[in-house]
mmCIF file of C-alpha atoms in Angstrom:
data_model
loop_
_atom_site.group_PDB
_atom_site.id
_atom_site.type_symbol
_atom_site.label_atom_id
_atom_site.label_comp_id
_atom_site.label_asym_id
_atom_site.label_seq_id
_atom_site.Cartn_x
_atom_site.Cartn_y
_atom_site.Cartn_z
ATOM 1 C CA MET A 1 13.707 7.200 -26.821
ATOM 2 C CA THR A 2 14.547 4.182 -24.657
ATOM 3 C CA ASN A 3 17.966 3.902 -22.903
ATOM 4 C CA SER A 4 19.823 1.171 -21.101
ATOM 5 C CA LEU A 5 19.265 2.999 -17.684
ATOM 6 C CA PRO A 6 18.974 1.167 -14.451
ATOM 7 C CA LEU A 7 15.162 0.093 -13.692
ATOM 8 C CA LEU A 8 14.129 1.949 -10.514
ATOM 9 C CA ILE A 9 12.451 -0.402 -7.991
ATOM 10 C CA ASP A 10 9.029 -0.125 -6.406
ATOM 11 C CA VAL A 11 7.427 1.471 -9.623
ATOM 12 C CA GLU A 12 3.988 0.565 -9.634
ATOM 13 C CA PRO A 13 3.501 -1.714 -12.704
ATOM 14 C CA ASN A 14 1.316 -0.376 -16.046
ATOM 15 C CA ILE A 15 1.920 3.194 -14.552
ATOM 16 C CA ILE A 16 4.437 5.811 -16.788
ATOM 17 C CA PHE A 17 6.508 7.024 -14.142
ATOM 18 C CA THR A 18 8.389 10.101 -14.501
ATOM 19 C CA ASN A 19 11.254 12.001 -12.897
ATOM 20 C CA ALA A 20 13.305 14.969 -13.519
ATOM 21 C CA TRP A 21 16.950 13.888 -14.777
ATOM 22 C CA PHE A 22 20.052 15.577 -15.593
ATOM 23 C CA GLY A 23 22.549 14.093 -18.451
ATOM 24 C CA THR A 24 25.848 13.598 -16.778
ATOM 25 C CA ASP A 25 27.172 13.264 -20.449
ATOM 26 C CA THR A 26 25.084 15.884 -21.852
ATOM 27 C CA HIS A 27 24.799 18.417 -19.204
ATOM 28 C CA GLN A 28 20.913 18.939 -20.250
ATOM 29 C CA PRO A 29 17.970 18.439 -18.299
ATOM 30 C CA ALA A 30 15.548 15.469 -19.391
ATOM 31 C CA VAL A 31 12.550 13.663 -18.068
ATOM 32 C CA TYR A 32 13.094 10.251 -17.209
ATOM 33 C CA TRP A 33 10.444 7.663 -17.625
ATOM 34 C CA GLN A 34 9.663 3.975 -16.556
ATOM 35 C CA LEU A 35 6.855 1.867 -17.619
ATOM 36 C CA ASN A 36 7.146 -1.815 -16.348
ATOM 37 C CA GLN A 37 10.458 -3.304 -17.943
ATOM 38 C CA LYS A 38 11.090 -0.371 -19.999
ATOM 39 C CA ASN A 39 12.794 3.215 -19.199
ATOM 40 C CA GLY A 40 14.293 6.012 -21.097
ATOM 41 C CA LEU A 41 14.862 9.680 -21.449
ATOM 42 C CA LEU A 42 12.475 12.520 -23.098
ATOM 43 C CA THR A 43 13.798 15.847 -23.994
ATOM 44 C CA LEU A 44 12.044 18.689 -22.242
ATOM 45 C CA VAL A 45 10.653 19.440 -25.652
ATOM 46 C CA GLU A 46 9.270 16.084 -26.342
ATOM 47 C CA ALA A 47 7.868 15.975 -22.735
ATOM 48 C CA ARG A 48 6.105 18.985 -23.127
ATOM 49 C CA ALA A 49 4.945 18.024 -27.025
ATOM 50 C CA ARG A 50 3.484 14.641 -25.653
ATOM 51 C CA ALA A 51 1.732 16.432 -22.848
ATOM 52 C CA GLN A 52 0.060 19.227 -25.380
ATOM 53 C CA ALA A 53 -1.072 15.754 -27.594
ATOM 54 C CA ILE A 54 -2.609 13.905 -24.710
ATOM 55 C CA PHE A 55 -4.347 17.195 -23.752
ATOM 56 C CA GLN A 56 -5.417 17.756 -27.262
ATOM 57 C CA ALA A 57 -6.846 14.207 -27.331
ATOM 58 C CA VAL A 58 -8.595 14.604 -24.181
ATOM 59 C CA ALA A 59 -10.377 17.861 -25.775
ATOM 60 C CA TYR A 60 -11.346 15.591 -28.964
ATOM 61 C CA ALA A 61 -12.596 12.589 -26.698
ATOM 62 C CA GLU A 62 -14.746 14.770 -24.540
ATOM 63 C CA GLY A 63 -16.138 16.849 -27.537
ATOM 64 C CA GLU A 64 -16.946 13.649 -29.259
ATOM 65 C CA ALA A 65 -18.367 12.099 -26.764
ATOM 66 C CA ALA A 66 -20.651 14.815 -25.931
ATOM 67 C CA ILE A 67 -21.855 15.274 -29.488
ATOM 68 C CA VAL A 68 -22.301 11.375 -30.064
ATOM 69 C CA LYS A 69 -24.530 10.829 -26.860
ATOM 70 C CA GLY A 70 -26.610 14.213 -27.694
ATOM 71 C CA VAL A 71 -27.229 12.744 -31.095
ATOM 72 C CA MET A 72 -27.991 9.408 -29.881
ATOM 73 C CA ALA A 73 -30.526 10.942 -27.401
ATOM 74 C CA MET A 74 -32.423 13.302 -30.116
ATOM 75 C CA HIS A 75 -32.246 10.033 -32.221
ATOM 76 C CA LEU A 76 -33.844 7.314 -29.658
ATOM 77 C CA ASN A 77 -36.488 10.529 -28.447
ATOM 78 C CA ALA A 78 -37.707 10.933 -31.726
ATOM 79 C CA LEU A 79 -38.162 7.047 -32.672
ATOM 80 C CA LYS A 80 -39.606 6.297 -29.318
ATOM 81 C CA SER A 81 -42.307 9.277 -30.349
ATOM 82 C CA THR A 82 -43.132 7.593 -33.471
ATOM 83 C CA LYS A 83 -42.893 3.890 -32.785
ATOM 84 C CA LYS A 84 -45.433 2.280 -30.376
ATOM 85 C CA GLY A 85 -45.645 -1.572 -29.236
ATOM 86 C CA PHE A 86 -46.434 -3.312 -26.552
ATOM 87 C CA GLY A 87 -44.241 -6.498 -24.687
ATOM 88 C CA ALA A 88 -41.954 -8.573 -27.334
ATOM 89 C CA GLN A 89 -42.853 -5.852 -29.839
ATOM 90 C CA ALA A 90 -41.903 -2.895 -28.047
ATOM 91 C CA GLN A 91 -38.437 -4.546 -27.030
ATOM 92 C CA GLU A 92 -37.372 -5.110 -30.449
ATOM 93 C CA GLN A 93 -38.155 -1.535 -31.379
ATOM 94 C CA LYS A 94 -35.984 -0.410 -28.665
ATOM 95 C CA GLN A 95 -33.392 -2.741 -29.504
ATOM 96 C CA SER A 96 -33.638 -1.564 -33.199
ATOM 97 C CA ALA A 97 -33.827 2.383 -32.337
ATOM 98 C CA GLU A 98 -30.811 1.575 -30.217
ATOM 99 C CA MET A 99 -28.892 -0.135 -33.219
ATOM 100 C CA GLU A 100 -30.031 2.834 -35.804
ATOM 101 C CA ALA A 101 -28.582 5.662 -32.985
ATOM 102 C CA LEU A 102 -25.589 3.655 -32.592
ATOM 103 C CA ILE A 103 -24.625 3.138 -36.335
ATOM 104 C CA MET A 104 -25.606 7.142 -36.497
ATOM 105 C CA ALA A 105 -23.297 8.131 -33.950
ATOM 106 C CA ALA A 106 -20.401 6.036 -35.330
ATOM 107 C CA GLN A 107 -20.834 7.656 -38.581
ATOM 108 C CA LEU A 108 -20.764 11.111 -37.010
ATOM 109 C CA ARG A 109 -17.754 10.403 -35.178
ATOM 110 C CA ARG A 110 -15.889 9.337 -38.227
ATOM 111 C CA PHE A 111 -17.076 12.608 -40.001
ATOM 112 C CA LEU A 112 -15.596 14.494 -36.703
ATOM 113 C CA GLN A 113 -12.278 12.686 -36.931
ATOM 114 C CA GLN A 114 -11.845 13.745 -40.575
ATOM 115 C CA GLY A 115 -11.840 17.662 -39.616
ATOM 116 C CA ARG A 116 -9.881 17.251 -36.587
ATOM 117 C CA SER A 117 -5.900 18.229 -36.579
ATOM 118 C CA PRO A 118 -3.884 14.844 -36.542
ATOM 119 C CA LEU A 119 -2.417 13.951 -33.129
ATOM 120 C CA ILE A 120 1.479 12.403 -32.650
ATOM 121 C CA GLU A 121 2.038 9.133 -33.487
ATOM 122 C CA GLY A 122 0.982 6.661 -30.387
ATOM 123 C CA ILE A 123 -1.791 8.835 -29.083
ATOM 124 C CA GLU A 124 -5.279 7.742 -29.970
ATOM 125 C CA VAL A 125 -8.883 8.474 -29.089
ATOM 126 C CA ILE A 126 -11.429 5.411 -29.012
ATOM 127 C CA PHE A 127 -14.959 5.713 -28.208
ATOM 128 C CA GLY A 128 -16.994 3.000 -26.553
ATOM 129 C CA MET A 129 -20.109 2.864 -28.509
ATOM 130 C CA LYS A 130 -21.930 0.648 -26.139
ATOM 131 C CA THR A 131 -20.229 1.989 -22.861
ATOM 132 C CA ARG A 132 -20.697 5.785 -24.183
ATOM 133 C CA ARG A 133 -17.234 6.120 -22.723
ATOM 134 C CA ALA A 134 -14.261 8.257 -24.356
ATOM 135 C CA LEU A 135 -10.878 6.607 -23.833
ATOM 136 C CA ILE A 136 -7.492 7.637 -24.640
ATOM 137 C CA ASP A 137 -4.848 5.026 -25.896
ATOM 138 C CA CYS A 138 -1.035 5.604 -25.627
ATOM 139 C CA THR A 139 1.194 3.501 -27.278
ATOM 140 C CA TRP A 140 4.587 4.127 -25.063
ATOM 141 C CA TYR A 141 7.620 3.125 -26.855
ATOM 142 C CA GLY A 142 5.690 -0.655 -27.790
ATOM 143 C CA GLU A 143 3.654 -0.496 -24.571
ATOM 144 C CA LEU A 144 0.012 0.031 -24.699
ATOM 145 C CA THR A 145 -1.506 2.253 -22.009
ATOM 146 C CA GLN A 146 -5.225 3.271 -21.802
ATOM 147 C CA TRP A 147 -6.636 6.216 -19.851
ATOM 148 C CA GLU A 148 -9.705 7.665 -18.761
ATOM 149 C CA THR A 149 -10.170 11.369 -19.892
ATOM 150 C CA THR A 150 -9.281 12.260 -16.106
ATOM 151 C CA GLN A 151 -6.301 10.026 -16.131
ATOM 152 C CA ALA A 152 -4.837 11.227 -19.363
ATOM 153 C CA ILE A 153 -4.861 14.840 -17.836
ATOM 154 C CA GLU A 154 -3.229 13.688 -14.375
ATOM 155 C CA HIS A 155 -0.465 12.110 -16.737
ATOM 156 C CA ALA A 156 -0.119 15.289 -19.000
ATOM 157 C CA THR A 157 0.086 17.476 -16.153
ATOM 158 C CA ILE A 158 2.830 15.141 -14.541
ATOM 159 C CA LEU A 159 4.740 15.007 -17.840
ATOM 160 C CA ILE A 160 4.638 19.103 -17.838
ATOM 161 C CA GLU A 161 5.627 19.271 -14.126
ATOM 162 C CA THR A 162 8.333 17.246 -14.278
ATOM 163 C CA ALA A 163 9.653 18.925 -17.482
ATOM 164 C CA GLU A 164 9.555 22.217 -15.327
ATOM 165 C CA ALA A 165 10.963 20.485 -12.536
ATOM 166 C CA ALA A 166 14.033 19.351 -14.652
ATOM 167 C CA GLU A 167 14.667 22.568 -15.845
ATOM 168 C CA SER A 168 14.505 24.396 -12.583
ATOM 169 C CA ASP A 169 17.015 21.922 -11.430
ATOM 170 C CA ALA A 170 19.219 22.432 -14.439
ATOM 171 C CA TYR A 171 19.394 26.378 -13.901
ATOM 172 C CA PHE A 172 20.122 25.765 -10.756
ATOM 173 C CA ARG A 173 23.048 23.320 -11.350
ATOM 174 C CA TRP A 174 24.619 25.694 -13.801
ATOM 175 C CA PHE A 175 24.228 28.642 -11.364
ATOM 176 C CA LEU A 176 26.178 26.468 -8.936
ATOM 177 C CA MET A 177 28.716 25.585 -11.493
ATOM 178 C CA GLU A 178 29.147 29.159 -13.132
ATOM 179 C CA ARG A 179 28.529 31.724 -10.122
ATOM 180 C CA VAL A 180 29.613 29.447 -6.829
ATOM 181 C CA GLY A 181 32.330 27.802 -8.985
ATOM 182 C CA ILE A 182 31.805 24.071 -7.844
ATOM 183 C CA GLU A 183 32.525 21.267 -9.979
ATOM 184 C CA ALA A 184 29.414 19.198 -11.486
ATOM 185 C CA GLU A 185 30.019 16.411 -9.265
ATOM 186 C CA GLU A 186 29.660 18.662 -6.272
ATOM 187 C CA THR A 187 26.435 19.549 -7.413
ATOM 188 C CA TYR A 188 24.711 16.407 -7.252
ATOM 189 C CA PRO A 189 23.787 16.491 -3.522
ATOM 190 C CA LEU A 190 23.000 19.910 -3.419
ATOM 191 C CA ILE A 191 20.251 18.975 -6.287
ATOM 192 C CA ALA A 192 19.161 16.120 -4.597
ATOM 193 C CA GLU A 193 18.768 18.658 -1.407
ATOM 194 C CA PHE A 194 17.052 21.296 -3.474
ATOM 195 C CA GLN A 195 14.712 18.486 -4.729
ATOM 196 C CA THR A 196 13.842 17.259 -1.562
ATOM 197 C CA PHE A 197 13.091 20.554 -0.213
ATOM 198 C CA ARG A 198 10.762 21.492 -3.204
ATOM 199 C CA GLN A 199 8.669 18.067 -2.937
ATOM 200 C CA ARG A 200 8.402 19.258 1.060
ATOM 201 C CA ARG A 201 7.147 22.581 0.210
ATOM 202 C CA GLN A 202 4.807 21.586 -2.596
ATOM 203 C CA LEU A 203 3.417 19.006 -0.204
ATOM 204 C CA GLU A 204 2.913 21.860 2.552
ATOM 205 C CA GLU A 205 1.148 23.880 -0.067
ATOM 206 C CA LEU A 206 -1.420 21.320 -0.996
ATOM 207 C CA PHE A 207 -1.748 20.664 2.548
ATOM 208 C CA GLU A 208 -2.212 24.483 3.457
ATOM 209 C CA ALA A 209 -4.613 25.075 0.301
ATOM 210 C CA GLY A 210 -6.784 21.757 1.869
ATOM 211 C CA ASN A 211 -7.512 23.607 5.028
ATOM 212 C CA HIS A 212 -8.701 26.724 3.701
#
């Protein structure tokens, strides 16, 4: 959902930025998102469902791409073995074979789409028949973004990690309030310090893993 929240500065345009959030009114964790001049909050359930849908779309995209490329290669090879020619005639035969292969691949892709489970609204798999590339279209609250499959995986992973971070922050906040006995307002600087500590530890772990 979209919200009338202040926009964060220094956020790269055309990129869906996410961050852990805790509602001061609801006292529930959420995922803050920002894309260009729009922002809002996702519940943890919504964030995880969207991430799952993106992973599912990637699986569809990569599967369709592999099958379509294979069918096109087989069809073109079969046509090459039966059609002979020289010069302009050979070029025409090649173009005709490629067109036939594209048509067959497009028909196969439509057939595959009919048998798969539907994706959530706003997530769509597209396949460039000429470029032979599978892409993920994501309409994010009116803003269209398009990803390569690797970019889509990265975004879905970040969504899950952000949801987990928000949940972790919330449990820590509830612990401070219920067990330590401090007020909600007093938890904010401690949570901010905890988030900084977590980010530093994550970076240190990545650095250590890269050195092994």
